[in-house]
Every structure is written in structure tokens, then in C-alpha cells.
Coordinates of C-alpha atoms in Angstrom, one line a residue:
M1 CA -22.1 3.2 14.1
W2 CA -23.6 3.4 10.6
T3 CA -20.1 3.3 9.1
L4 CA -19.2 0.1 10.9
A5 CA -22.5 -1.5 10.0
L6 CA -22.0 -0.7 6.3
M7 CA -18.4 -2.0 6.5
L8 CA -19.6 -5.4 7.8
L9 CA -22.2 -5.5 5.1
A10 CA -19.6 -4.7 2.4
A11 CA -17.2 -7.4 3.7
A12 CA -19.9 -10.0 3.5
C13 CA -21.2 -9.0 0.1
L14 CA -17.8 -8.5 -1.6
F15 CA -16.7 -12.1 -1.1
S16 CA -20.1 -13.6 -2.2
L17 CA -20.1 -11.5 -5.3
G18 CA -16.5 -11.9 -6.1
V19 CA -16.3 -15.0 -8.3
A20 CA -19.2 -14.0 -10.6
L21 CA -18.1 -10.4 -11.0
W22 CA -14.5 -11.5 -11.6
V23 CA -15.6 -13.7 -14.5
I24 CA -17.9 -11.1 -16.0
C25 CA -15.4 -8.3 -15.8
S26 CA -12.6 -10.4 -17.1
H27 CA -14.5 -11.2 -20.3
F28 CA -16.6 -8.1 -21.0
F29 CA -15.3 -5.0 -19.2
I30 CA -11.5 -4.9 -20.0
V31 CA -10.7 -2.1 -22.4
H32 CA -7.4 -1.0 -23.9
I33 CA -6.3 2.6 -23.1
P34 CA -4.9 4.2 -26.2
A35 CA -1.5 5.9 -26.2
A36 CA -1.8 9.6 -25.7
I37 CA 0.7 12.1 -27.0
G38 CA 2.6 14.0 -24.3
H39 CA 0.3 12.8 -21.5
P40 CA 1.5 12.1 -18.0
V41 CA 1.4 8.5 -17.0
K42 CA 0.2 6.8 -13.8
L43 CA 1.7 3.4 -13.2
R44 CA -0.8 1.7 -10.9
V45 CA 0.1 -1.4 -8.9
L46 CA -3.1 -3.4 -8.2
H47 CA -3.4 -3.9 -4.4
C48 CA -5.3 -7.1 -3.8
I49 CA -3.1 -9.7 -2.1
F50 CA -5.2 -12.6 -3.5
Q51 CA -6.0 -13.0 -7.2
L52 CA -9.8 -13.0 -6.6
L53 CA -11.5 -9.6 -7.0
V54 CA -8.5 -7.8 -8.5
T55 CA -10.0 -7.2 -12.0
W56 CA -13.4 -5.9 -11.1
T57 CA -12.4 -3.8 -8.1
H58 CA -9.7 -1.9 -9.9
H59 CA -10.9 -1.6 -13.5
G60 CA -13.3 1.2 -12.5
I61 CA -10.7 3.0 -10.5
C62 CA -8.1 2.9 -13.2
S63 CA -10.6 4.0 -15.9
R64 CA -11.8 7.0 -13.9
L65 CA -8.2 8.0 -13.1
C66 CA -7.3 7.9 -16.7
K67 CA -10.3 10.1 -17.7
E68 CA -10.3 12.5 -14.8
S69 CA -6.5 13.1 -14.6
D70 CA -6.1 13.0 -18.4
S71 CA -3.3 10.4 -18.0
V72 CA -2.3 7.1 -19.5
V73 CA -2.8 4.5 -16.8
L74 CA -0.9 1.2 -16.8
A75 CA -2.1 -1.3 -14.3
V76 CA 0.4 -4.0 -13.2
G77 CA -1.3 -7.3 -12.3
Y78 CA 1.5 -8.9 -10.5
R79 CA 1.4 -12.6 -9.4
K80 CA -0.4 -13.0 -6.1
L81 CA -1.1 -15.3 -3.2
P82 CA -1.8 -18.0 -2.5
K83 CA 0.3 -19.5 -5.3
Y84 CA 3.1 -16.9 -5.3
K85 CA 5.1 -15.7 -2.3
C86 CA 7.3 -12.7 -1.6
P87 CA 9.4 -11.5 -3.4
V88 CA 7.7 -12.6 -6.6
S89 CA 5.2 -9.7 -6.6
I90 CA 8.1 -7.2 -6.1
R91 CA 10.1 -8.6 -9.0
D92 CA 7.0 -8.5 -11.2
C93 CA 6.3 -4.9 -10.4
L94 CA 9.9 -3.9 -10.8
A95 CA 10.3 -5.7 -14.1
A96 CA 7.0 -4.1 -15.4
T97 CA 8.1 -0.6 -14.4
I98 CA 11.6 -0.9 -15.9
H99 CA 10.1 -2.3 -19.1
F100 CA 7.6 0.6 -19.3
L101 CA 10.2 3.3 -18.5
R102 CA 12.2 2.0 -21.5
S103 CA 9.1 2.0 -23.7
L104 CA 7.6 5.4 -23.0
H105 CA 7.9 6.5 -26.6
A106 CA 5.5 3.7 -27.6
Y107 CA 2.8 5.2 -25.4
G108 CA 3.6 8.9 -26.2
V109 CA 4.3 9.5 -22.5
D110 CA 6.3 12.4 -21.2
P111 CA 9.4 10.9 -19.4
A112 CA 9.4 13.7 -16.9
R113 CA 5.8 12.9 -15.7
V114 CA 5.8 9.3 -14.6
V115 CA 3.9 8.6 -11.4
V116 CA 3.9 5.3 -9.5
C117 CA 0.9 4.5 -7.4
G118 CA -0.5 1.6 -5.3
D119 CA -2.9 0.9 -2.5
S120 CA -2.5 -1.5 0.4
L121 CA 0.1 -4.2 -0.6
G122 CA 0.4 -2.4 -3.9
G123 CA 1.3 0.8 -2.1
G124 CA 4.1 -1.1 -0.4
L125 CA 5.2 -2.5 -3.7
A126 CA 5.1 1.0 -5.3
T127 CA 7.3 2.2 -2.5
V128 CA 9.9 -0.5 -3.0
V129 CA 9.9 0.1 -6.8
C130 CA 10.6 3.8 -6.2
Q131 CA 13.4 3.0 -3.8
K132 CA 15.0 0.4 -6.1
L133 CA 15.0 2.9 -9.0
V134 CA 16.7 5.7 -7.1
N135 CA 20.2 4.8 -8.4
T136 CA 19.3 4.0 -12.0
P137 CA 20.6 6.9 -14.1
D138 CA 19.9 5.0 -17.3
L139 CA 16.2 5.2 -16.7
P140 CA 13.8 8.2 -16.6
R141 CA 13.3 9.4 -13.0
I142 CA 10.0 8.7 -11.3
R143 CA 8.2 12.1 -10.9
A144 CA 6.0 11.2 -7.9
Q145 CA 4.7 8.3 -5.8
I146 CA 1.1 7.9 -4.6
L147 CA 0.7 5.6 -1.6
I148 CA -2.9 4.8 -0.5
Y149 CA -3.1 3.1 2.9
A150 CA 0.1 1.3 2.0
I151 CA 1.7 -1.7 3.8
L152 CA 5.1 -0.2 4.6
Q153 CA 6.4 -2.3 7.5
V154 CA 5.8 -5.7 8.9
L155 CA 8.0 -5.4 12.0
D156 CA 5.9 -3.7 14.7
F157 CA 2.3 -4.7 15.4
Q158 CA 2.0 -2.8 18.7
T159 CA 1.4 0.7 17.1
P160 CA -1.6 2.7 18.2
S161 CA -3.6 1.9 15.1
F162 CA -3.1 -1.9 15.7
Q163 CA -4.3 -1.5 19.3
Q164 CA -7.2 0.7 18.3
R165 CA -8.4 -1.1 15.1
K166 CA -7.3 -4.7 15.4
N167 CA -10.9 -5.9 15.3
I168 CA -12.1 -3.6 12.5
P169 CA -13.9 -5.2 9.6
M170 CA -12.2 -5.6 6.2
L171 CA -8.7 -5.8 7.7
C172 CA -8.9 -7.2 11.2
W173 CA -5.7 -8.6 12.9
S174 CA -6.6 -12.2 12.2
F175 CA -7.0 -11.6 8.5
T176 CA -3.9 -9.4 8.4
W177 CA -1.9 -12.2 10.0
Y178 CA -3.4 -14.7 7.6
C179 CA -2.2 -12.7 4.6
L180 CA 1.2 -11.9 6.2
Y181 CA 2.3 -15.4 6.9
H182 CA 1.2 -16.5 3.5
Y183 CA 3.0 -13.6 1.8
L184 CA 6.2 -14.1 3.8
D185 CA 6.0 -17.9 3.6
I186 CA 6.4 -18.3 7.4
S187 CA 4.7 -20.5 10.0
S188 CA 1.3 -19.4 11.2
S189 CA 2.3 -20.5 14.7
W190 CA 4.2 -17.3 15.3
Q191 CA 1.1 -15.0 15.6
E192 CA 1.3 -14.4 19.3
V193 CA 5.1 -14.1 19.2
I194 CA 5.1 -11.4 16.6
M195 CA 2.2 -9.6 18.2
K196 CA 4.2 -9.3 21.4
G197 CA 7.3 -8.1 19.6
A198 CA 9.3 -11.2 20.7
H199 CA 10.3 -12.0 17.1
L200 CA 13.2 -9.5 17.1
P201 CA 16.0 -8.9 19.6
A202 CA 16.2 -5.7 21.7
K203 CA 19.1 -4.3 19.7
V204 CA 17.0 -4.4 16.5
W205 CA 14.1 -2.6 18.2
E206 CA 16.5 0.0 19.5
K207 CA 18.0 0.5 16.0
Y208 CA 14.7 1.2 14.4
R209 CA 13.0 3.0 17.3
K210 CA 14.0 6.4 15.7
W211 CA 11.7 5.6 12.8
L212 CA 9.1 3.3 14.4
G213 CA 8.7 4.8 17.9
P214 CA 5.3 6.1 18.9
E215 CA 6.7 9.5 19.5
N216 CA 6.8 9.9 15.8
I217 CA 3.0 9.6 15.6
P218 CA 0.9 12.8 16.3
E219 CA -0.8 12.7 19.7
R220 CA -4.3 13.0 18.2
F221 CA -3.9 9.4 16.9
K222 CA -3.0 7.9 20.2
S223 CA -6.4 7.8 21.9
G224 CA -6.5 4.8 24.3
Y225 CA -3.0 3.7 23.3
Q226 CA -0.9 1.9 25.9
Q227 CA 2.8 1.5 25.1
K228 CA 4.0 -2.0 26.0
P229 CA 7.6 -3.2 26.2
H230 CA 8.6 -5.9 23.7
E231 CA 9.0 -9.3 25.2
P232 CA 12.4 -11.1 25.2
V233 CA 13.3 -12.5 21.8
N234 CA 12.3 -15.9 20.8
E235 CA 15.4 -17.1 19.0
A236 CA 13.6 -19.7 16.9
A237 CA 11.1 -17.1 15.8
Y238 CA 13.9 -14.6 15.0
L239 CA 15.6 -17.2 12.7
E240 CA 12.5 -17.5 10.6
L241 CA 11.0 -14.0 10.9
S242 CA 14.2 -12.0 10.3
V243 CA 12.8 -11.6 6.7
V244 CA 10.7 -8.8 8.1
L245 CA 13.9 -6.7 8.2
D246 CA 14.3 -6.9 4.4
V247 CA 13.5 -3.5 3.0
M248 CA 11.5 -5.2 0.2
C249 CA 9.1 -6.3 2.9
S250 CA 9.5 -3.2 5.1
P251 CA 10.4 -0.2 2.9
L252 CA 9.7 2.1 5.9
I253 CA 13.1 1.2 7.3
A254 CA 15.2 1.8 4.2
E255 CA 18.4 3.9 4.9
D256 CA 18.3 7.7 4.8
D257 CA 20.5 7.9 1.7
I258 CA 17.8 6.1 -0.3
V259 CA 14.7 7.7 1.2
S260 CA 16.2 11.2 0.9
Q261 CA 16.4 10.7 -2.9
L262 CA 12.8 9.6 -3.4
P263 CA 10.3 11.6 -5.5
E264 CA 7.5 13.8 -4.2
A265 CA 4.8 11.8 -2.5
C266 CA 1.1 11.8 -2.0
I267 CA 0.1 9.7 1.0
V268 CA -3.5 8.7 1.9
S269 CA -4.3 7.3 5.3
C270 CA -7.6 6.1 6.7
E271 CA -8.8 6.3 10.3
Y272 CA -10.4 2.9 10.5
D273 CA -7.3 1.0 9.4
T274 CA -4.8 -1.2 11.3
L275 CA -2.1 0.0 8.9
R276 CA -2.8 3.7 9.5
D277 CA 0.3 4.4 11.5
S278 CA 2.7 3.1 8.8
S279 CA 1.5 5.9 6.6
L280 CA 2.0 8.5 9.4
L281 CA 5.5 7.1 10.1
Y282 CA 6.6 7.1 6.5
K283 CA 5.2 10.6 6.0
K284 CA 7.4 11.9 8.8
R285 CA 10.5 10.1 7.5
L286 CA 10.0 11.6 4.1
E287 CA 9.4 15.1 5.5
D288 CA 12.4 14.9 7.9
L289 CA 14.6 14.1 4.9
G290 CA 13.3 17.0 2.8
V291 CA 11.0 15.0 0.4
P292 CA 7.8 17.0 -0.4
V293 CA 4.7 15.2 0.9
T294 CA 1.0 15.8 0.3
W295 CA -1.0 14.1 3.0
H296 CA -4.7 13.4 3.1
H297 CA -6.2 11.6 6.1
V298 CA -9.7 10.2 5.6
E299 CA -11.5 10.4 9.0
D300 CA -14.4 8.2 7.9
G301 CA -12.3 5.9 5.7
F302 CA -11.3 2.3 6.1
H303 CA -8.8 0.0 4.5
G304 CA -9.9 -0.8 1.0
V305 CA -12.6 1.9 0.8
L306 CA -11.4 3.1 -2.6
N307 CA -12.6 -0.2 -4.1
T308 CA -16.2 0.7 -3.3
I309 CA -16.2 3.6 -5.7
D310 CA -18.2 1.7 -8.4
L311 CA -20.2 -0.7 -6.0
N312 CA -23.5 1.2 -6.2
F313 CA -25.3 0.5 -2.9
L314 CA -22.0 -0.5 -1.2
Y315 CA -20.4 2.8 -2.3
F316 CA -18.8 5.0 0.4
P317 CA -18.5 8.8 -0.3
S318 CA -14.9 8.8 1.0
S319 CA -13.8 6.7 -2.0
T320 CA -14.7 9.7 -4.3
R321 CA -12.8 12.1 -2.0
I322 CA -9.7 9.9 -2.3
L323 CA -10.0 9.7 -6.1
N324 CA -10.3 13.5 -6.2
V325 CA -7.2 13.8 -4.1
L326 CA -5.3 11.6 -6.5
T327 CA -6.6 13.4 -9.5
N328 CA -5.7 16.9 -8.2
F329 CA -2.3 15.7 -7.2
I330 CA -1.5 14.3 -10.6
K331 CA -2.8 17.4 -12.4
G332 CA -0.7 19.6 -10.1
L333 CA 2.6 17.9 -11.0

């Protein structure tokens, strides 16, 4: 009860403080991280879908990761909504990563210890970047990927976590949909259609059931879950929404020959998160294909909790636990 109350308070305060803190942090608290000889590097993809709040919520996280993991941290501030749609953010992150991999000597970075990381949308972008770089022998290979409550698929909105947490503060279904239709540049009128699974034909659901089916999710995460059949396809919706099948939007459904070549992963999921099951499904896919996975599930965590790590009275202890997981994972590589 206290967790939900604090989450509501945090949601209200974050927006009201956003503009002022963004201006202050942009002008006074941005520092340059010096190159370090032989250090590992952590390429962090900032998560926030909208431009507001990005700088001040992530500066503290990146700075602490740099210090506590003894790494060079490069934060990629890709172009965001509402001005820029998909796939602009993906192209920005991929271009920044390739440029950095070709310039490691300038930062004194060990080419064998590059880690790509992201949270929320940034986690999905980090996943796409890793997949795109699988068959690039001219570039240093990514050593590991860190995915924090990542957005990994935008096909299925009937998973247990969506049923259980669709009204949770910070990332309720209405806000999730608002971000989604802006990001994919689709009509907002399809909300009910996509919620009922009528945006894709039966043959598509059958094809991806092996990766998206609820049987892939551990039973302990299915409390109160009621599996519902997808409604017959709405052809008009399918014409516009077939973009959700693009692996740049849904990296969870990438082919086995790509996923099997991905680097070691650290996956963080949170209980109070509509996106929780995407992390669980991707974890299983990686493990089934022999990719080593370190998984940390935060029982009292919610989507975006890591951003509270430097928010004083809005701080949640689970944010520090997540940071410790990331730090220990990086040090152990």
C-alpha cells in the first residue's frame, strides 16, 4: 500500500519538477568523463521516450555507474518524441554505437569489454543495436547487454503483466498506448483493437506463439491471469499496425540465428510493471538458445524506479539494489 502511495506521489512530483530541473541540470550539472586507459566501457542508451526529464534523471545514474563500476560511460541522447518517430531513435543509437566502436582508442577503452545498456525504451533500443551488430566482423564484438525493464515487443498486450498491472502508476495502459501510437506513428483509434489482439491475423499469432505464449512465463507470475482468445483480425488495423512485426520495434521476435549469437545478458525486471513479461519472455528465449543470462527480479520495483536513485525524498531503495546489480555484473565480466 505504501509503495503504491509513494508511486503516485512520485508521478505527480516528477512532472511538476521536470522543466525547472531539466534547465538547471542542462546548464550546471553536465560533466565530461575523461578517457580511462584500459577501462571497460558501458554504452548507455537513455530511456525516456520524451525529451523532458532525460538529462536530470539519467545524469546521476551514469555518473554513479562510471564511479562504482570503474568504467567509461557514454550516454546516447537519441532524438525523441514527440518530434521524432520510429525508427529515428534506433538509427541514432546504432550510428552512435558504430562510431564509438570505431573510436575506442580515443577513449582508451578495451575493445573486448564493451557493454550496451538501456532501460525502458532504451532497453529495447539496446537490444536492437546488439542484434544489428551480430554480423559485423569489422567491428569489435559487444561483450554484454544490460536490459532494464526493457520494451521488447509491441505485439501482445494480453500478457499476465498487462492484465495485472494495466492501471499501475508511472506506466498505466493509457500512458503506454499514448507513447506507443506516437512512437509508431499510428492512429490512436486502434487502442481497443490492439488490446483485444484483433490487429494481427490468426496465422501471425500462431507463428509467434512459441515465443509469446503464456506457457513461457513462470506460473508464479500468473496470479489472476485469464487467457483470452484473440479476436478476428481487423484488416484495416492490420494494414496500419503490421509495423509491430518489425524486429526494430519488437526485437523479442528476432529469428533464432540472430538471437543465438547475442552476447551475455543481464536482465532486470520489476513486479509492478506492465512490461514485466517481455523481460521474462526474452530471458527464456536467450537461455533456450544458449546465451548466458543473469536475471534480477525486483519484487517491490516499478517501471522507472531506477530514476529515483538521486531524488532524495522520492528515492526508492530498490533503485540502489538495481544499480548494485549492474555494477556487480560489469565488474564480473
